[in-house]
mmCIF file of C-alpha atoms and ligand atoms in Angstrom:
data_model
loop_
_atom_site.group_PDB
_atom_site.id
_atom_site.type_symbol
_atom_site.label_atom_id
_atom_site.label_comp_id
_atom_site.label_asym_id
_atom_site.label_seq_id
_atom_site.Cartn_x
_atom_site.Cartn_y
_atom_site.Cartn_z
ATOM 1 C CA MET Z 156 26.208 18.387 -27.623
ATOM 2 C CA LEU Z 157 22.901 20.095 -26.957
ATOM 3 C CA LYS Z 158 21.180 16.766 -27.536
ATOM 4 C CA LEU Z 159 23.449 15.115 -25.055
ATOM 5 C CA LEU Z 160 22.779 17.785 -22.471
ATOM 6 C CA ALA Z 161 19.093 17.491 -23.002
ATOM 7 C CA LEU Z 162 19.334 13.709 -22.572
ATOM 8 C CA LEU Z 163 21.372 14.133 -19.369
ATOM 9 C CA SER Z 164 18.868 16.519 -17.895
ATOM 10 C CA ILE Z 165 16.088 14.064 -18.588
ATOM 11 C CA PHE Z 166 17.933 11.325 -16.724
ATOM 12 C CA ALA Z 167 18.832 13.685 -13.904
ATOM 13 C CA THR Z 168 15.136 14.367 -13.229
ATOM 14 C CA VAL Z 169 14.409 10.759 -12.414
ATOM 15 C CA CYS Z 170 14.959 9.942 -8.783
ATOM 16 C CA SER Z 171 15.144 6.274 -7.978
ATOM 17 C CA ILE Z 172 13.485 5.045 -4.786
ATOM 18 C CA LYS Z 173 14.840 1.953 -3.096
ATOM 19 C CA PHE Z 174 12.099 1.201 -0.582
ATOM 20 C CA ASN Z 175 13.339 1.421 3.025
ATOM 21 C CA LEU Z 176 12.588 -1.352 5.531
ATOM 22 C CA GLY Z 177 9.414 0.402 6.804
ATOM 23 C CA ALA Z 178 8.021 0.633 3.245
ATOM 24 C CA GLN Z 179 9.014 -2.980 2.513
ATOM 25 C CA ASN Z 180 7.175 -4.190 5.620
ATOM 26 C CA ALA Z 181 4.134 -2.065 4.845
ATOM 27 C CA ILE Z 182 3.883 -3.555 1.370
ATOM 28 C CA VAL Z 183 4.456 -7.130 2.488
ATOM 29 C CA ASN Z 184 1.972 -6.696 5.375
ATOM 30 C CA ARG Z 185 -0.798 -5.359 3.099
ATOM 31 C CA HIS Z 186 -0.389 -8.388 0.921
ATOM 32 C CA ASN Z 187 -0.238 -10.878 3.710
ATOM 33 C CA SER Z 188 -3.215 -9.312 5.460
ATOM 34 C CA LEU Z 189 -5.350 -9.889 2.373
ATOM 35 C CA ARG Z 190 -3.959 -13.402 1.988
ATOM 36 C CA THR Z 191 -4.576 -14.322 5.638
ATOM 37 C CA ARG Z 192 -8.151 -13.119 5.450
ATOM 38 C CA ILE Z 193 -8.812 -15.337 2.441
ATOM 39 C CA ALA Z 194 -6.952 -18.260 3.985
ATOM 40 C CA ASN Z 195 -9.077 -18.050 7.085
ATOM 41 C CA GLY Z 196 -12.307 -17.491 5.186
ATOM 42 C CA ILE Z 197 -13.032 -14.104 6.592
ATOM 43 C CA LEU Z 198 -12.786 -11.958 3.445
ATOM 44 C CA ASP Z 199 -16.155 -10.645 2.321
ATOM 45 C CA ILE Z 200 -16.349 -8.927 -1.054
ATOM 46 C CA ASN Z 201 -19.746 -7.317 -1.613
ATOM 47 C CA GLY Z 202 -21.480 -10.174 0.150
ATOM 48 C CA VAL Z 203 -19.333 -12.990 -1.358
ATOM 49 C CA GLN Z 204 -17.290 -14.849 1.219
ATOM 50 C CA HIS Z 205 -13.770 -15.874 0.125
ATOM 51 C CA GLY Z 206 -11.903 -18.867 1.465
ATOM 52 C CA PRO Z 207 -11.095 -20.679 3.556
ATOM 53 C CA ALA Z 208 -8.073 -21.595 1.423
ATOM 54 C CA SER Z 209 -5.715 -24.526 1.782
ATOM 55 C CA ASN Z 210 -2.661 -23.377 -0.202
ATOM 56 C CA ILE Z 211 -1.936 -19.678 0.239
ATOM 57 C CA ARG Z 212 1.724 -18.993 0.907
ATOM 58 C CA LEU Z 213 3.175 -16.316 3.217
ATOM 59 C CA LEU Z 214 4.664 -13.610 1.041
ATOM 60 C CA ARG Z 215 8.212 -12.319 1.765
ATOM 61 C CA TRP Z 216 10.420 -9.602 0.372
ATOM 62 C CA ASN Z 217 13.074 -10.441 -2.287
ATOM 63 C CA ASN Z 218 15.842 -7.860 -2.944
ATOM 64 C CA THR Z 219 16.607 -9.226 -6.422
ATOM 65 C CA LEU Z 220 13.069 -8.598 -7.483
ATOM 66 C CA ALA Z 221 13.088 -5.218 -5.748
ATOM 67 C CA ARG Z 222 16.130 -4.227 -7.842
ATOM 68 C CA THR Z 223 14.616 -5.244 -11.187
ATOM 69 C CA ALA Z 224 11.344 -3.532 -10.151
ATOM 70 C CA GLU Z 225 13.301 -0.364 -9.297
ATOM 71 C CA ILE Z 226 15.081 -0.455 -12.718
ATOM 72 C CA HIS Z 227 11.720 -0.622 -14.485
ATOM 73 C CA ALA Z 228 10.312 2.219 -12.322
ATOM 74 C CA ASN Z 229 13.324 4.298 -13.348
ATOM 75 C CA SER Z 230 12.442 3.977 -17.004
ATOM 76 C CA LYS Z 231 9.320 6.183 -16.425
ATOM 77 C CA PRO Z 232 7.229 3.187 -17.411
ATOM 78 C CA THR Z 233 3.967 3.404 -19.303
ATOM 79 C CA GLY Z 234 3.433 -0.379 -19.280
ATOM 80 C CA HIS Z 235 4.834 -3.670 -18.115
ATOM 81 C CA SER Z 236 8.551 -4.544 -18.143
ATOM 82 C CA LYS Z 237 10.060 -6.990 -20.643
ATOM 83 C CA GLY Z 238 10.519 -9.603 -17.945
ATOM 84 C CA ALA Z 239 6.864 -9.428 -17.017
ATOM 85 C CA ILE Z 240 5.807 -9.659 -20.660
ATOM 86 C CA ASN Z 241 8.140 -12.655 -21.151
ATOM 87 C CA GLY Z 242 6.584 -14.337 -18.136
ATOM 88 C CA GLU Z 243 9.622 -14.318 -15.844
ATOM 89 C CA TYR Z 244 7.593 -12.798 -13.016
ATOM 90 C CA GLY Z 245 4.255 -11.204 -12.256
ATOM 91 C CA GLU Z 246 4.065 -7.395 -12.042
ATOM 92 C CA ASN Z 247 1.765 -4.739 -10.635
ATOM 93 C CA LEU Z 248 2.107 -1.069 -11.589
ATOM 94 C CA TRP Z 249 0.781 2.128 -9.997
ATOM 95 C CA TRP Z 250 1.219 5.806 -10.796
ATOM 96 C CA ALA Z 251 0.261 9.050 -9.057
ATOM 97 C CA THR Z 252 0.489 12.566 -10.335
ATOM 98 C CA LYS Z 253 0.787 15.721 -8.250
ATOM 99 C CA SER Z 254 1.163 19.410 -8.914
ATOM 100 C CA SER Z 255 3.806 19.705 -6.173
ATOM 101 C CA PRO Z 256 6.955 17.591 -5.507
ATOM 102 C CA ILE Z 257 6.325 14.178 -4.050
ATOM 103 C CA LEU Z 258 7.885 14.403 -0.602
ATOM 104 C CA ASN Z 259 7.042 11.007 0.941
ATOM 105 C CA PRO Z 260 7.535 8.392 -1.774
ATOM 106 C CA HIS Z 261 8.084 5.605 0.765
ATOM 107 C CA ASN Z 262 4.551 5.985 2.018
ATOM 108 C CA SER Z 263 3.196 5.414 -1.447
ATOM 109 C CA GLY Z 264 4.019 1.682 -1.374
ATOM 110 C CA ALA Z 265 1.092 0.949 0.903
ATOM 111 C CA THR Z 266 -1.140 3.366 -1.020
ATOM 112 C CA ALA Z 267 -0.464 1.422 -4.200
ATOM 113 C CA CYS Z 268 -1.421 -1.828 -2.473
ATOM 114 C CA GLU Z 269 -4.687 -0.286 -1.294
ATOM 115 C CA ALA Z 270 -5.464 0.864 -4.848
ATOM 116 C CA TRP Z 271 -4.786 -2.631 -6.235
ATOM 117 C CA GLN Z 272 -6.910 -4.308 -3.584
ATOM 118 C CA SER Z 273 -9.793 -1.859 -4.102
ATOM 119 C CA GLU Z 274 -10.468 -3.469 -7.453
ATOM 120 C CA LEU Z 275 -12.200 -6.271 -5.549
ATOM 121 C CA THR Z 276 -14.966 -4.141 -4.041
ATOM 122 C CA LYS Z 277 -15.133 -1.959 -7.140
ATOM 123 C CA HIS Z 278 -15.703 -4.798 -9.638
ATOM 124 C CA GLY Z 279 -16.728 -7.635 -7.345
ATOM 125 C CA TRP Z 280 -15.111 -11.083 -7.114
ATOM 126 C CA PRO Z 281 -17.831 -13.700 -7.486
ATOM 127 C CA THR Z 282 -15.569 -16.816 -7.556
ATOM 128 C CA ASN Z 283 -12.042 -17.764 -6.595
ATOM 129 C CA LEU Z 284 -10.961 -17.261 -10.215
ATOM 130 C CA TYR Z 285 -8.674 -14.738 -11.865
ATOM 131 C CA SER Z 286 -10.450 -11.985 -13.808
ATOM 132 C CA LYS Z 287 -8.865 -9.260 -15.935
ATOM 133 C CA ASN Z 288 -10.529 -6.307 -14.247
ATOM 134 C CA ILE Z 289 -9.278 -7.379 -10.808
ATOM 135 C CA ALA Z 290 -5.884 -8.698 -11.963
ATOM 136 C CA ARG Z 291 -3.859 -6.388 -9.669
ATOM 137 C CA ALA Z 292 -5.731 -7.628 -6.644
ATOM 138 C CA THR Z 293 -5.615 -11.322 -7.648
ATOM 139 C CA GLN Z 294 -1.841 -10.887 -8.146
ATOM 140 C CA MET Z 295 -1.701 -9.710 -4.484
ATOM 141 C CA ALA Z 296 -3.656 -12.756 -3.426
ATOM 142 C CA TRP Z 297 -2.196 -15.359 -5.799
ATOM 143 C CA ALA Z 298 -1.726 -18.414 -3.528
ATOM 144 C CA GLU Z 299 1.404 -20.006 -5.104
ATOM 145 C CA THR Z 300 3.318 -16.732 -5.211
ATOM 146 C CA ASP Z 301 5.598 -16.353 -2.212
ATOM 147 C CA GLN Z 302 8.064 -13.536 -3.078
ATOM 148 C CA ILE Z 303 7.705 -9.880 -3.887
ATOM 149 C CA GLY Z 304 10.080 -7.026 -4.605
ATOM 150 C CA CYS Z 305 9.103 -3.406 -5.352
ATOM 151 C CA GLY Z 306 10.779 -0.190 -6.368
ATOM 152 C CA ALA Z 307 9.716 3.308 -7.262
ATOM 153 C CA ALA Z 308 10.831 6.431 -9.070
ATOM 154 C CA VAL Z 309 9.786 10.010 -8.848
ATOM 155 C CA TYR Z 310 10.178 12.339 -11.836
ATOM 156 C CA LYS Z 311 8.822 15.446 -13.420
ATOM 157 C CA GLU Z 312 6.861 15.308 -16.609
ATOM 158 C CA GLY Z 313 6.018 18.692 -18.054
ATOM 159 C CA LYS Z 314 4.566 20.629 -15.157
ATOM 160 C CA VAL Z 315 3.517 17.699 -13.018
ATOM 161 C CA TYR Z 316 5.378 15.447 -10.595
ATOM 162 C CA LYS Z 317 4.919 11.741 -10.905
ATOM 163 C CA ILE Z 318 5.625 8.623 -8.922
ATOM 164 C CA ALA Z 319 5.697 5.173 -10.499
ATOM 165 C CA ILE Z 320 5.611 2.087 -8.372
ATOM 166 C CA VAL Z 321 6.513 -1.374 -9.672
ATOM 167 C CA CYS Z 322 6.084 -4.644 -7.774
ATOM 168 C CA GLN Z 323 7.318 -7.913 -9.155
ATOM 169 C CA TYR Z 324 6.217 -11.368 -7.983
ATOM 170 C CA THR Z 325 7.493 -14.957 -8.159
ATOM 171 C CA PRO Z 326 6.625 -17.694 -8.811
ATOM 172 C CA LYS Z 327 4.548 -16.241 -11.578
ATOM 173 C CA GLY Z 328 0.851 -17.094 -11.743
ATOM 174 C CA ASN Z 329 -2.186 -14.862 -12.052
ATOM 175 C CA LEU Z 330 -3.393 -16.330 -15.324
ATOM 176 C CA PRO Z 331 -6.835 -16.362 -16.972
ATOM 177 C CA GLY Z 332 -8.977 -19.376 -16.221
ATOM 178 C CA MET Z 333 -6.958 -20.282 -13.156
ATOM 179 C CA ALA Z 334 -8.046 -20.314 -9.500
ATOM 180 C CA VAL Z 335 -6.294 -17.708 -7.381
ATOM 181 C CA TYR Z 336 -6.419 -20.090 -4.383
ATOM 182 C CA LYS Z 337 -7.603 -23.589 -3.558
ATOM 183 C CA LYS Z 338 -10.813 -23.784 -1.554
ATOM 184 C CA GLY Z 339 -10.385 -26.053 1.425
ATOM 185 C CA PRO Z 340 -9.482 -26.162 5.108
ATOM 186 C CA THR Z 341 -7.069 -23.378 6.049
ATOM 187 C CA GLY Z 342 -3.441 -24.420 5.305
ATOM 188 C CA LYS Z 343 -4.349 -28.075 4.553
ATOM 189 C CA ASP Z 344 -1.942 -28.123 1.566
ATOM 190 C CA CYS Z 345 0.982 -26.492 3.408
ATOM 191 C CA LYS Z 346 4.087 -28.626 3.137
ATOM 192 C CA PHE Z 347 5.986 -27.144 6.072
ATOM 193 C CA LYS Z 348 4.503 -24.690 8.548
ATOM 194 C CA ILE Z 349 1.304 -22.663 8.836
ATOM 195 C CA VAL Z 350 1.658 -19.081 10.053
ATOM 196 C CA GLN Z 351 -1.576 -16.977 10.275
ATOM 197 C CA GLY Z 352 -3.211 -19.524 7.982
ATOM 198 C CA LEU Z 353 -0.454 -19.137 5.393
ATOM 199 C CA CYS Z 354 2.136 -21.674 4.241
ATOM 200 C CA THR Z 355 5.820 -21.003 4.918
ATOM 201 C CA LYS Z 356 9.152 -22.704 5.312
ATOM 202 C CA MET Z 357 10.460 -20.050 7.682
HETATM 203 C C1 LIG W 110 14.733 -13.815 -5.401
HETATM 204 O O1 LIG W 110 14.198 -13.748 -6.705
HETATM 205 C C2 LIG W 110 15.123 -14.127 -7.715
HETATM 206 C C3 LIG W 110 14.476 -13.803 -9.039
HETATM 207 O O2 LIG W 110 13.221 -14.430 -9.118
HETATM 208 C C4 LIG W 110 15.517 -15.587 -7.518
HETATM 209 O O3 LIG W 110 16.412 -15.969 -8.511
HETATM 210 C C5 LIG W 110 16.102 -15.724 -6.171
HETATM 211 O O4 LIG W 110 16.399 -17.112 -5.892
HETATM 212 C C6 LIG W 110 15.191 -15.213 -5.068
HETATM 213 N N1 LIG W 110 15.905 -15.176 -3.756
HETATM 214 C C7 LIG W 110 15.564 -15.934 -2.738
HETATM 215 C C8 LIG W 110 16.341 -15.714 -1.490
HETATM 216 O O5 LIG W 110 14.693 -16.795 -2.789
#
């Protein structure tokens, strides 16, 4: 019985965050802003110009992915989800720790995106290829990916308060040895429409 109560109290301390529309838009916009800059050839990383790119797709929110991302965030993750490891989707993770309760978890979506993207200036991005130390940023930019869903959880661990953010991406890409995007005239490989230099069906 005591064990059961202890177990219940552990679960009760995890608070699931289903990102509201504002947070969803902030996350999608951070991604598309990076993608647009590459597509139009105006992203400069430590003196290296990226793009223009012919095949980067406009990213949009997917609620199914958001739900599975939220489920993983609720597990107080220390690593990638099973689905990500099995290659069903791409996945980015972010954590923050505070000494006081986390009051504005919805704002953390954009913060996580900024942290992932900052890998580029921190480590440099000399070519249009994937590289392990910038893999969160290249997942954000991955040209053939066009859907994202994210979820979060806040919980207490010992004396500290934590937030975990999980974003999942399809179609999956972001693999070693592969180009993140195709160099070429902006949107040249788009099959339907070009919006802000990005390919979309919408
Ligand atoms: C959202 O993602 C799921 C899982 O990858 C996929 O099965 C589904 O078709 C997607 N939804 C839309 C509207 O594309």
